[in-house]
mmCIF file of C-alpha atoms in Angstrom:
data_model
loop_
_atom_site.group_PDB
_atom_site.id
_atom_site.type_symbol
_atom_site.label_atom_id
_atom_site.label_comp_id
_atom_site.label_asym_id
_atom_site.label_seq_id
_atom_site.Cartn_x
_atom_site.Cartn_y
_atom_site.Cartn_z
ATOM 1 C CA MET A 1 -12.456 -1.510 57.825
ATOM 2 C CA SER A 2 -12.277 2.235 58.330
ATOM 3 C CA ASN A 3 -8.949 2.279 56.479
ATOM 4 C CA LEU A 4 -10.396 0.383 53.516
ATOM 5 C CA ARG A 5 -13.402 2.602 53.028
ATOM 6 C CA PRO A 6 -11.528 5.734 51.868
ATOM 7 C CA ALA A 7 -9.471 3.601 49.453
ATOM 8 C CA ALA A 8 -12.591 2.024 48.026
ATOM 9 C CA LEU A 9 -14.198 5.421 47.631
ATOM 10 C CA ALA A 10 -11.094 6.730 45.891
ATOM 11 C CA LEU A 11 -11.090 3.769 43.501
ATOM 12 C CA ALA A 12 -14.750 4.305 42.748
ATOM 13 C CA GLY A 13 -13.974 7.925 41.963
ATOM 14 C CA VAL A 14 -11.268 6.916 39.491
ATOM 15 C CA VAL A 15 -13.616 4.455 37.773
ATOM 16 C CA LEU A 16 -16.364 7.059 37.520
ATOM 17 C CA ALA A 17 -13.945 9.638 36.174
ATOM 18 C CA GLY A 18 -12.708 7.176 33.549
ATOM 19 C CA ALA A 19 -16.241 6.304 32.548
ATOM 20 C CA SER A 20 -17.121 9.996 32.270
ATOM 21 C CA ALA A 21 -14.115 10.613 30.032
ATOM 22 C CA LEU A 22 -15.038 7.663 27.817
ATOM 23 C CA ALA A 23 -18.714 8.544 27.527
ATOM 24 C CA PRO A 24 -18.365 11.198 24.781
ATOM 25 C CA ALA A 25 -16.327 8.815 22.581
ATOM 26 C CA LEU A 26 -18.865 6.029 23.065
ATOM 27 C CA ALA A 27 -21.732 8.376 22.274
ATOM 28 C CA GLN A 28 -19.904 9.576 19.166
ATOM 29 C CA ALA A 29 -19.362 5.987 18.016
ATOM 30 C CA GLN A 30 -23.004 5.090 18.576
ATOM 31 C CA ALA A 31 -24.129 8.018 16.429
ATOM 32 C CA PHE A 32 -21.439 7.427 13.788
ATOM 33 C CA PRO A 33 -21.972 8.050 10.955
ATOM 34 C CA ASP A 34 -24.667 10.686 10.781
ATOM 35 C CA LYS A 35 -23.223 12.517 7.757
ATOM 36 C CA PRO A 36 -21.209 11.638 4.621
ATOM 37 C CA ILE A 37 -17.825 9.947 4.916
ATOM 38 C CA HIS A 38 -14.970 11.051 2.672
ATOM 39 C CA ILE A 39 -12.306 8.596 1.481
ATOM 40 C CA ILE A 40 -9.185 10.383 0.255
ATOM 41 C CA VAL A 41 -7.167 8.633 -2.468
ATOM 42 C CA PRO A 42 -3.535 9.793 -2.915
ATOM 43 C CA LEU A 43 -3.395 8.876 -6.610
ATOM 44 C CA PRO A 44 -5.367 9.708 -9.784
ATOM 45 C CA PRO A 45 -8.595 7.883 -10.721
ATOM 46 C CA GLY A 46 -8.421 4.490 -12.368
ATOM 47 C CA GLY A 47 -5.592 2.777 -10.483
ATOM 48 C CA SER A 48 -5.706 0.055 -7.842
ATOM 49 C CA ASN A 49 -6.088 2.494 -4.944
ATOM 50 C CA ASP A 50 -8.989 4.278 -6.600
ATOM 51 C CA VAL A 51 -10.747 1.043 -7.591
ATOM 52 C CA LEU A 52 -10.432 -0.300 -4.055
ATOM 53 C CA ALA A 53 -11.804 2.899 -2.519
ATOM 54 C CA ARG A 54 -14.830 3.018 -4.816
ATOM 55 C CA ILE A 55 -15.779 -0.631 -4.397
ATOM 56 C CA VAL A 56 -15.611 -0.605 -0.603
ATOM 57 C CA GLY A 57 -17.162 2.868 -0.505
ATOM 58 C CA GLN A 58 -20.290 1.554 -2.204
ATOM 59 C CA GLU A 59 -20.591 -1.229 0.363
ATOM 60 C CA MET A 60 -19.987 1.112 3.298
ATOM 61 C CA SER A 61 -22.732 3.412 2.054
ATOM 62 C CA LYS A 62 -25.217 0.533 2.026
ATOM 63 C CA THR A 63 -24.475 -0.378 5.639
ATOM 64 C CA PHE A 64 -24.109 3.094 7.098
ATOM 65 C CA GLY A 65 -26.979 4.699 5.200
ATOM 66 C CA GLN A 66 -24.771 7.679 4.398
ATOM 67 C CA PRO A 67 -22.974 8.730 1.194
ATOM 68 C CA VAL A 68 -19.332 7.674 0.981
ATOM 69 C CA ILE A 69 -17.523 10.149 -1.243
ATOM 70 C CA VAL A 70 -14.210 9.245 -2.884
ATOM 71 C CA GLU A 71 -11.890 12.214 -3.421
ATOM 72 C CA ASN A 72 -8.684 11.920 -5.442
ATOM 73 C CA LYS A 73 -5.877 14.163 -4.214
ATOM 74 C CA PRO A 74 -2.824 13.126 -6.268
ATOM 75 C CA GLY A 75 0.519 14.863 -6.250
ATOM 76 C CA ALA A 76 3.934 14.893 -4.565
ATOM 77 C CA ALA A 77 4.154 11.069 -4.551
ATOM 78 C CA GLY A 78 1.069 10.890 -2.356
ATOM 79 C CA ASN A 79 2.333 13.361 0.245
ATOM 80 C CA ILE A 80 -0.395 15.917 -0.492
ATOM 81 C CA ALA A 81 -3.178 13.485 0.388
ATOM 82 C CA THR A 82 -1.341 12.095 3.416
ATOM 83 C CA ASP A 83 -0.747 15.581 4.774
ATOM 84 C CA TYR A 84 -4.436 16.360 4.222
ATOM 85 C CA ILE A 85 -5.577 13.367 6.239
ATOM 86 C CA ALA A 86 -3.008 14.063 8.964
ATOM 87 C CA LYS A 87 -4.520 17.514 9.449
ATOM 88 C CA SER A 88 -8.196 16.466 9.148
ATOM 89 C CA ALA A 89 -10.589 16.362 12.072
ATOM 90 C CA PRO A 90 -10.140 13.108 14.033
ATOM 91 C CA ASP A 91 -13.790 12.105 13.877
ATOM 92 C CA GLY A 92 -13.860 9.242 11.365
ATOM 93 C CA TYR A 93 -15.556 11.243 8.623
ATOM 94 C CA THR A 94 -12.322 11.795 6.676
ATOM 95 C CA ILE A 95 -10.229 8.674 6.124
ATOM 96 C CA ALA A 96 -7.702 7.758 3.466
ATOM 97 C CA ILE A 97 -6.433 4.972 1.288
ATOM 98 C CA ALA A 98 -2.818 4.291 2.252
ATOM 99 C CA PRO A 99 -0.508 2.359 -0.087
ATOM 100 C CA ASN A 100 2.829 1.433 1.434
ATOM 101 C CA GLN A 101 4.651 4.129 -0.539
ATOM 102 C CA THR A 102 2.796 6.954 1.234
ATOM 103 C CA VAL A 103 2.977 5.694 4.830
ATOM 104 C CA ALA A 104 6.019 3.402 4.870
ATOM 105 C CA VAL A 105 8.427 4.614 2.160
ATOM 106 C CA ASN A 106 7.844 8.378 1.926
ATOM 107 C CA PRO A 107 8.267 9.034 5.664
ATOM 108 C CA VAL A 108 11.836 7.706 5.467
ATOM 109 C CA LEU A 109 12.617 8.844 1.911
ATOM 110 C CA TYR A 110 11.736 12.520 2.281
ATOM 111 C CA PRO A 111 13.819 14.346 4.910
ATOM 112 C CA LYS A 112 11.221 17.059 5.509
ATOM 113 C CA LEU A 113 7.497 16.367 5.420
ATOM 114 C CA PRO A 114 4.696 18.541 6.817
ATOM 115 C CA PHE A 115 3.403 15.551 8.802
ATOM 116 C CA ASP A 116 4.789 12.831 11.046
ATOM 117 C CA ALA A 117 3.333 9.495 9.970
ATOM 118 C CA SER A 118 3.981 7.850 13.345
ATOM 119 C CA ARG A 119 2.441 10.716 15.307
ATOM 120 C CA ASP A 120 -0.322 12.024 13.030
ATOM 121 C CA LEU A 121 -1.816 8.857 11.511
ATOM 122 C CA THR A 122 -3.405 5.686 12.799
ATOM 123 C CA GLY A 123 -4.303 2.468 11.049
ATOM 124 C CA VAL A 124 -7.880 1.310 10.453
ATOM 125 C CA THR A 125 -7.190 -1.952 8.600
ATOM 126 C CA MET A 126 -5.088 -3.594 5.955
ATOM 127 C CA MET A 127 -7.223 -3.919 2.824
ATOM 128 C CA GLY A 128 -5.279 -5.799 0.203
ATOM 129 C CA ARG A 129 -2.097 -6.499 -1.698
ATOM 130 C CA VAL A 130 -1.111 -5.949 -5.325
ATOM 131 C CA PRO A 131 1.775 -8.216 -6.334
ATOM 132 C CA LEU A 132 4.241 -7.010 -8.921
ATOM 133 C CA VAL A 133 5.661 -9.141 -11.697
ATOM 134 C CA LEU A 134 9.115 -8.893 -13.231
ATOM 135 C CA VAL A 135 8.562 -8.507 -16.980
ATOM 136 C CA VAL A 136 10.806 -8.131 -20.006
ATOM 137 C CA PRO A 137 10.017 -7.469 -23.688
ATOM 138 C CA PRO A 138 10.648 -10.330 -26.162
ATOM 139 C CA GLN A 139 13.997 -8.957 -27.344
ATOM 140 C CA VAL A 140 15.608 -9.319 -23.899
ATOM 141 C CA LYS A 141 17.376 -12.684 -23.797
ATOM 142 C CA ALA A 142 16.095 -13.811 -20.414
ATOM 143 C CA ASN A 143 13.526 -16.509 -19.756
ATOM 144 C CA SER A 144 13.829 -16.711 -15.978
ATOM 145 C CA VAL A 145 14.884 -14.806 -12.902
ATOM 146 C CA ALA A 146 18.142 -16.765 -12.936
ATOM 147 C CA ASP A 147 18.756 -15.557 -16.502
ATOM 148 C CA VAL A 148 18.300 -11.938 -15.422
ATOM 149 C CA ILE A 149 20.786 -12.376 -12.580
ATOM 150 C CA ALA A 150 23.326 -14.001 -14.901
ATOM 151 C CA LEU A 151 22.855 -11.329 -17.565
ATOM 152 C CA ALA A 152 23.188 -8.503 -15.030
ATOM 153 C CA LYS A 153 26.372 -10.011 -13.593
ATOM 154 C CA ALA A 154 27.846 -10.427 -17.061
ATOM 155 C CA THR A 155 27.046 -6.827 -18.068
ATOM 156 C CA PRO A 156 27.184 -4.601 -14.950
ATOM 157 C CA ASP A 157 25.067 -1.428 -15.196
ATOM 158 C CA LYS A 158 23.970 -2.292 -18.737
ATOM 159 C CA LEU A 159 20.550 -3.741 -17.926
ATOM 160 C CA THR A 160 17.951 -1.013 -17.386
ATOM 161 C CA PHE A 161 14.773 -1.126 -15.344
ATOM 162 C CA ALA A 162 11.834 1.283 -15.575
ATOM 163 C CA THR A 163 10.165 2.737 -12.487
ATOM 164 C CA ALA A 164 7.430 5.194 -11.623
ATOM 165 C CA GLY A 165 10.040 7.353 -9.903
ATOM 166 C CA SER A 166 12.457 7.135 -6.993
ATOM 167 C CA GLY A 167 10.874 5.449 -4.002
ATOM 168 C CA SER A 168 8.029 3.950 -6.048
ATOM 169 C CA PRO A 169 7.106 0.287 -5.507
ATOM 170 C CA GLN A 170 8.741 -0.563 -8.836
ATOM 171 C CA HIS A 171 11.961 1.082 -7.710
ATOM 172 C CA MET A 172 12.021 -0.429 -4.233
ATOM 173 C CA SER A 173 11.328 -3.909 -5.601
ATOM 174 C CA ALA A 174 14.306 -3.565 -7.919
ATOM 175 C CA GLU A 175 16.567 -2.261 -5.164
ATOM 176 C CA ILE A 176 15.794 -5.256 -2.952
ATOM 177 C CA PHE A 177 16.518 -7.503 -5.924
ATOM 178 C CA LYS A 178 19.845 -5.758 -6.497
ATOM 179 C CA SER A 179 20.854 -5.913 -2.844
ATOM 180 C CA MET A 180 20.031 -9.630 -2.529
ATOM 181 C CA THR A 181 21.825 -10.632 -5.743
ATOM 182 C CA GLY A 182 24.699 -8.145 -5.751
ATOM 183 C CA VAL A 183 23.959 -7.169 -9.357
ATOM 184 C CA ARG A 184 24.268 -3.673 -10.783
ATOM 185 C CA MET A 185 21.437 -2.394 -12.967
ATOM 186 C CA THR A 186 20.435 1.124 -14.019
ATOM 187 C CA GLN A 187 17.159 2.762 -13.054
ATOM 188 C CA VAL A 188 15.201 4.728 -15.672
ATOM 189 C CA PRO A 189 12.650 6.746 -13.672
ATOM 190 C CA TYR A 190 9.392 8.046 -15.147
ATOM 191 C CA ARG A 191 6.552 10.176 -13.888
ATOM 192 C CA GLY A 192 4.172 7.305 -13.310
ATOM 193 C CA SER A 193 3.718 3.656 -14.252
ATOM 194 C CA VAL A 194 2.062 4.251 -17.622
ATOM 195 C CA PRO A 195 4.978 5.959 -19.419
ATOM 196 C CA ALA A 196 7.378 3.499 -17.791
ATOM 197 C CA LEU A 197 5.410 0.541 -19.120
ATOM 198 C CA VAL A 198 5.116 2.119 -22.567
ATOM 199 C CA ASP A 199 8.895 2.252 -22.910
ATOM 200 C CA VAL A 200 9.321 -1.325 -21.697
ATOM 201 C CA LEU A 201 6.787 -2.455 -24.300
ATOM 202 C CA ALA A 202 8.742 -0.513 -26.924
ATOM 203 C CA GLY A 203 11.981 -2.192 -25.853
ATOM 204 C CA THR A 204 13.543 1.130 -24.878
ATOM 205 C CA VAL A 205 14.042 -0.205 -21.336
ATOM 206 C CA ASP A 206 14.955 -3.800 -20.549
ATOM 207 C CA MET A 207 12.636 -4.686 -17.692
ATOM 208 C CA MET A 208 10.184 -3.558 -15.063
ATOM 209 C CA PHE A 209 8.786 -4.735 -11.749
ATOM 210 C CA CYS A 210 5.238 -3.963 -12.808
ATOM 211 C CA PRO A 211 1.927 -4.125 -10.887
ATOM 212 C CA ILE A 212 0.140 -7.258 -12.017
ATOM 213 C CA ASN A 213 -3.043 -5.458 -13.093
ATOM 214 C CA SER A 214 -1.092 -3.256 -15.519
ATOM 215 C CA ALA A 215 1.117 -6.008 -16.901
ATOM 216 C CA LEU A 216 -1.427 -8.810 -17.289
ATOM 217 C CA PRO A 217 -2.965 -7.841 -20.676
ATOM 218 C CA TYR A 218 0.489 -7.574 -22.247
ATOM 219 C CA ILE A 219 1.666 -10.849 -20.722
ATOM 220 C CA ARG A 220 -1.378 -12.617 -22.138
ATOM 221 C CA SER A 221 -0.878 -11.053 -25.575
ATOM 222 C CA GLY A 222 2.795 -12.033 -25.663
ATOM 223 C CA LYS A 223 4.087 -8.460 -25.720
ATOM 224 C CA LEU A 224 5.788 -9.009 -22.366
ATOM 225 C CA ARG A 225 7.377 -12.106 -20.817
ATOM 226 C CA ALA A 226 6.640 -12.691 -17.122
ATOM 227 C CA LEU A 227 9.647 -14.028 -15.218
ATOM 228 C CA GLY A 228 8.730 -13.824 -11.551
ATOM 229 C CA ILE A 229 6.107 -12.741 -9.028
ATOM 230 C CA THR A 230 7.286 -10.461 -6.214
ATOM 231 C CA GLY A 231 4.889 -11.805 -3.581
ATOM 232 C CA GLU A 232 5.199 -14.870 -1.363
ATOM 233 C CA LYS A 233 2.880 -17.098 -3.446
ATOM 234 C CA ARG A 234 2.206 -17.835 -7.080
ATOM 235 C CA LEU A 235 -0.880 -16.147 -8.485
ATOM 236 C CA PRO A 236 -4.006 -17.880 -9.786
ATOM 237 C CA LEU A 237 -3.931 -15.361 -12.641
ATOM 238 C CA LEU A 238 -0.464 -16.630 -13.708
ATOM 239 C CA PRO A 239 -0.136 -20.090 -12.191
ATOM 240 C CA ASP A 240 2.894 -21.064 -14.302
ATOM 241 C CA VAL A 241 4.955 -18.007 -13.340
ATOM 242 C CA PRO A 242 7.172 -18.743 -10.313
ATOM 243 C CA THR A 243 7.761 -16.364 -7.459
ATOM 244 C CA ILE A 244 11.112 -14.601 -7.426
ATOM 245 C CA ALA A 245 11.628 -16.202 -4.009
ATOM 246 C CA GLU A 246 11.729 -19.629 -5.668
ATOM 247 C CA THR A 247 15.039 -18.516 -7.188
ATOM 248 C CA LEU A 248 16.009 -15.954 -4.556
ATOM 249 C CA PRO A 249 14.869 -17.274 -1.144
ATOM 250 C CA GLY A 250 13.536 -14.575 1.151
ATOM 251 C CA TYR A 251 12.691 -12.112 -1.597
ATOM 252 C CA GLU A 252 9.320 -10.389 -1.146
ATOM 253 C CA SER A 253 8.143 -6.978 -2.271
ATOM 254 C CA ASP A 254 4.562 -6.163 -3.139
ATOM 255 C CA ILE A 255 2.230 -3.199 -2.857
ATOM 256 C CA TRP A 256 -0.016 -3.302 0.164
ATOM 257 C CA ILE A 257 -2.946 -0.956 0.597
ATOM 258 C CA GLY A 258 -4.699 -0.057 3.822
ATOM 259 C CA MET A 259 -7.009 2.510 5.343
ATOM 260 C CA ILE A 260 -5.811 5.199 7.732
ATOM 261 C CA ALA A 261 -7.410 7.909 9.840
ATOM 262 C CA PRO A 262 -6.104 10.953 11.680
ATOM 263 C CA ALA A 263 -4.470 10.141 14.995
ATOM 264 C CA ARG A 264 -6.711 10.696 18.015
ATOM 265 C CA THR A 265 -9.781 9.442 16.155
ATOM 266 C CA PRO A 266 -11.801 7.796 18.959
ATOM 267 C CA ALA A 267 -11.100 4.080 19.269
ATOM 268 C CA PRO A 268 -14.812 3.137 19.115
ATOM 269 C CA VAL A 269 -15.128 4.977 15.777
ATOM 270 C CA ILE A 270 -12.006 3.237 14.431
ATOM 271 C CA ALA A 271 -13.469 -0.075 15.573
ATOM 272 C CA LYS A 272 -16.738 0.632 13.758
ATOM 273 C CA LEU A 273 -14.897 1.503 10.534
ATOM 274 C CA ASN A 274 -12.699 -1.574 10.890
ATOM 275 C CA THR A 275 -15.683 -3.879 11.340
ATOM 276 C CA GLU A 276 -17.442 -2.472 8.290
ATOM 277 C CA LEU A 277 -14.388 -2.552 6.028
ATOM 278 C CA ARG A 278 -13.606 -6.133 7.006
ATOM 279 C CA ARG A 279 -17.216 -7.118 6.344
ATOM 280 C CA ALA A 280 -17.191 -5.476 2.918
ATOM 281 C CA LEU A 281 -13.846 -6.990 1.920
ATOM 282 C CA ALA A 282 -15.025 -10.479 2.919
ATOM 283 C CA LEU A 283 -17.976 -10.408 0.496
ATOM 284 C CA PRO A 284 -17.393 -12.925 -2.333
ATOM 285 C CA GLU A 285 -18.535 -10.457 -4.998
ATOM 286 C CA VAL A 286 -16.164 -7.789 -3.660
ATOM 287 C CA LYS A 287 -13.239 -10.215 -3.486
ATOM 288 C CA ASP A 288 -13.938 -11.339 -7.060
ATOM 289 C CA LYS A 289 -14.175 -7.777 -8.422
ATOM 290 C CA LEU A 290 -10.898 -6.838 -6.779
ATOM 291 C CA ALA A 291 -9.121 -10.042 -7.841
ATOM 292 C CA GLU A 292 -10.012 -9.205 -11.450
ATOM 293 C CA GLN A 293 -8.042 -5.986 -10.936
ATOM 294 C CA GLY A 294 -5.075 -7.839 -9.414
ATOM 295 C CA ILE A 295 -5.971 -6.766 -5.859
ATOM 296 C CA PHE A 296 -6.053 -9.589 -3.323
ATOM 297 C CA THR A 297 -7.950 -8.758 -0.157
ATOM 298 C CA GLU A 298 -6.332 -8.953 3.253
ATOM 299 C CA THR A 299 -7.627 -7.394 6.470
ATOM 300 C CA SER A 300 -6.327 -6.811 9.981
ATOM 301 C CA THR A 301 -7.026 -5.176 13.297
ATOM 302 C CA PRO A 302 -6.263 -1.444 13.570
ATOM 303 C CA GLU A 303 -3.353 -2.223 15.878
ATOM 304 C CA ALA A 304 -1.859 -4.759 13.478
ATOM 305 C CA PHE A 305 -2.015 -2.371 10.527
ATOM 306 C CA THR A 306 -0.440 0.444 12.549
ATOM 307 C CA ALA A 307 2.344 -1.990 13.490
ATOM 308 C CA THR A 308 2.791 -2.982 9.822
ATOM 309 C CA MET A 309 3.278 0.663 8.839
ATOM 310 C CA ALA A 310 5.922 1.110 11.541
ATOM 311 C CA ALA A 311 7.745 -2.141 10.699
ATOM 312 C CA ASP A 312 7.867 -1.340 6.989
ATOM 313 C CA GLN A 313 9.236 2.127 7.670
ATOM 314 C CA LYS A 314 12.214 0.451 9.359
ATOM 315 C CA ARG A 315 12.607 -2.037 6.517
ATOM 316 C CA TRP A 316 12.572 0.587 3.776
ATOM 317 C CA ALA A 317 14.786 2.966 5.733
ATOM 318 C CA GLU A 318 17.551 0.370 5.547
ATOM 319 C CA VAL A 319 17.032 -0.202 1.804
ATOM 320 C CA ILE A 320 16.995 3.541 1.109
ATOM 321 C CA LYS A 321 20.162 4.108 3.122
ATOM 322 C CA ASN A 322 22.091 1.213 1.566
ATOM 323 C CA ALA A 323 21.079 2.166 -1.986
ATOM 324 C CA ASN A 324 21.588 5.899 -1.341
ATOM 325 C CA ILE A 325 18.150 6.676 -2.772
ATOM 326 C CA ARG A 326 17.182 10.333 -2.954
ATOM 327 C CA PRO A 327 13.756 11.805 -3.723
ATOM 328 C CA GLU A 328 13.388 13.384 -7.143
#
């Protein structure tokens, strides 16, 4: 018994030390939030990321009893905002909207960034997905995904596709399409989705993998023809449009959007943010508002979203290497 007593005392000391170390984080979580929360958006106002931030921000403010301020910090393909959040205080009061381009594509596309996504960021939750749709103007003689593949094979490098720049979701969706079909098409990069879509509507460019919320009005008016959805399932908004995977099994490429925080943000604070965001995104009125914008809600644990970011970095690294994509 005398030999067991010192061991028991030592174990008790370790437990007490661990509890003492955890106490400040627990106290911080219990008090959180006691001041305004800032949500950083890496893109200009008006797009899917901004809409998502503002809708959930309103709901968070109701629950937390504190203002939730949305700040747009566009520029450098989202790297300015991501660097800002990476260097913010890890206290839960500064968090950021994270589309897959900023935390999964950019870290492997840009050789030198002022932050390390794996080291400096942590996931809070997945928030939603924005499928893209392959569209062509009426003058392009293609009525299906199979037609596009046949046309591209018959005229290598002649078909053009518009993107919002190298590494953008539009670009990456096209590169996966090219790699899976073996076709050769020519990218026409623009500084953003709007000018890219304008030229597709004008017939200057042959096609575009376009976010559904941007393309939908033109599909409904007949100015664009929808050939295929990039996600895994058909969309209620366009029930008659097949997925690209129905022609090209295994194809999938959509925009996902999540919430991130600086690394080392206390786990209890992350858990509190995760619980609130998942609650807000489960509200029928929130889901309906977002669906009208082409954003389909999806949530996760913090650990699962962090794992998604890491897995997609590996996926896009391979695409970028094989296609020899370089940042603009």
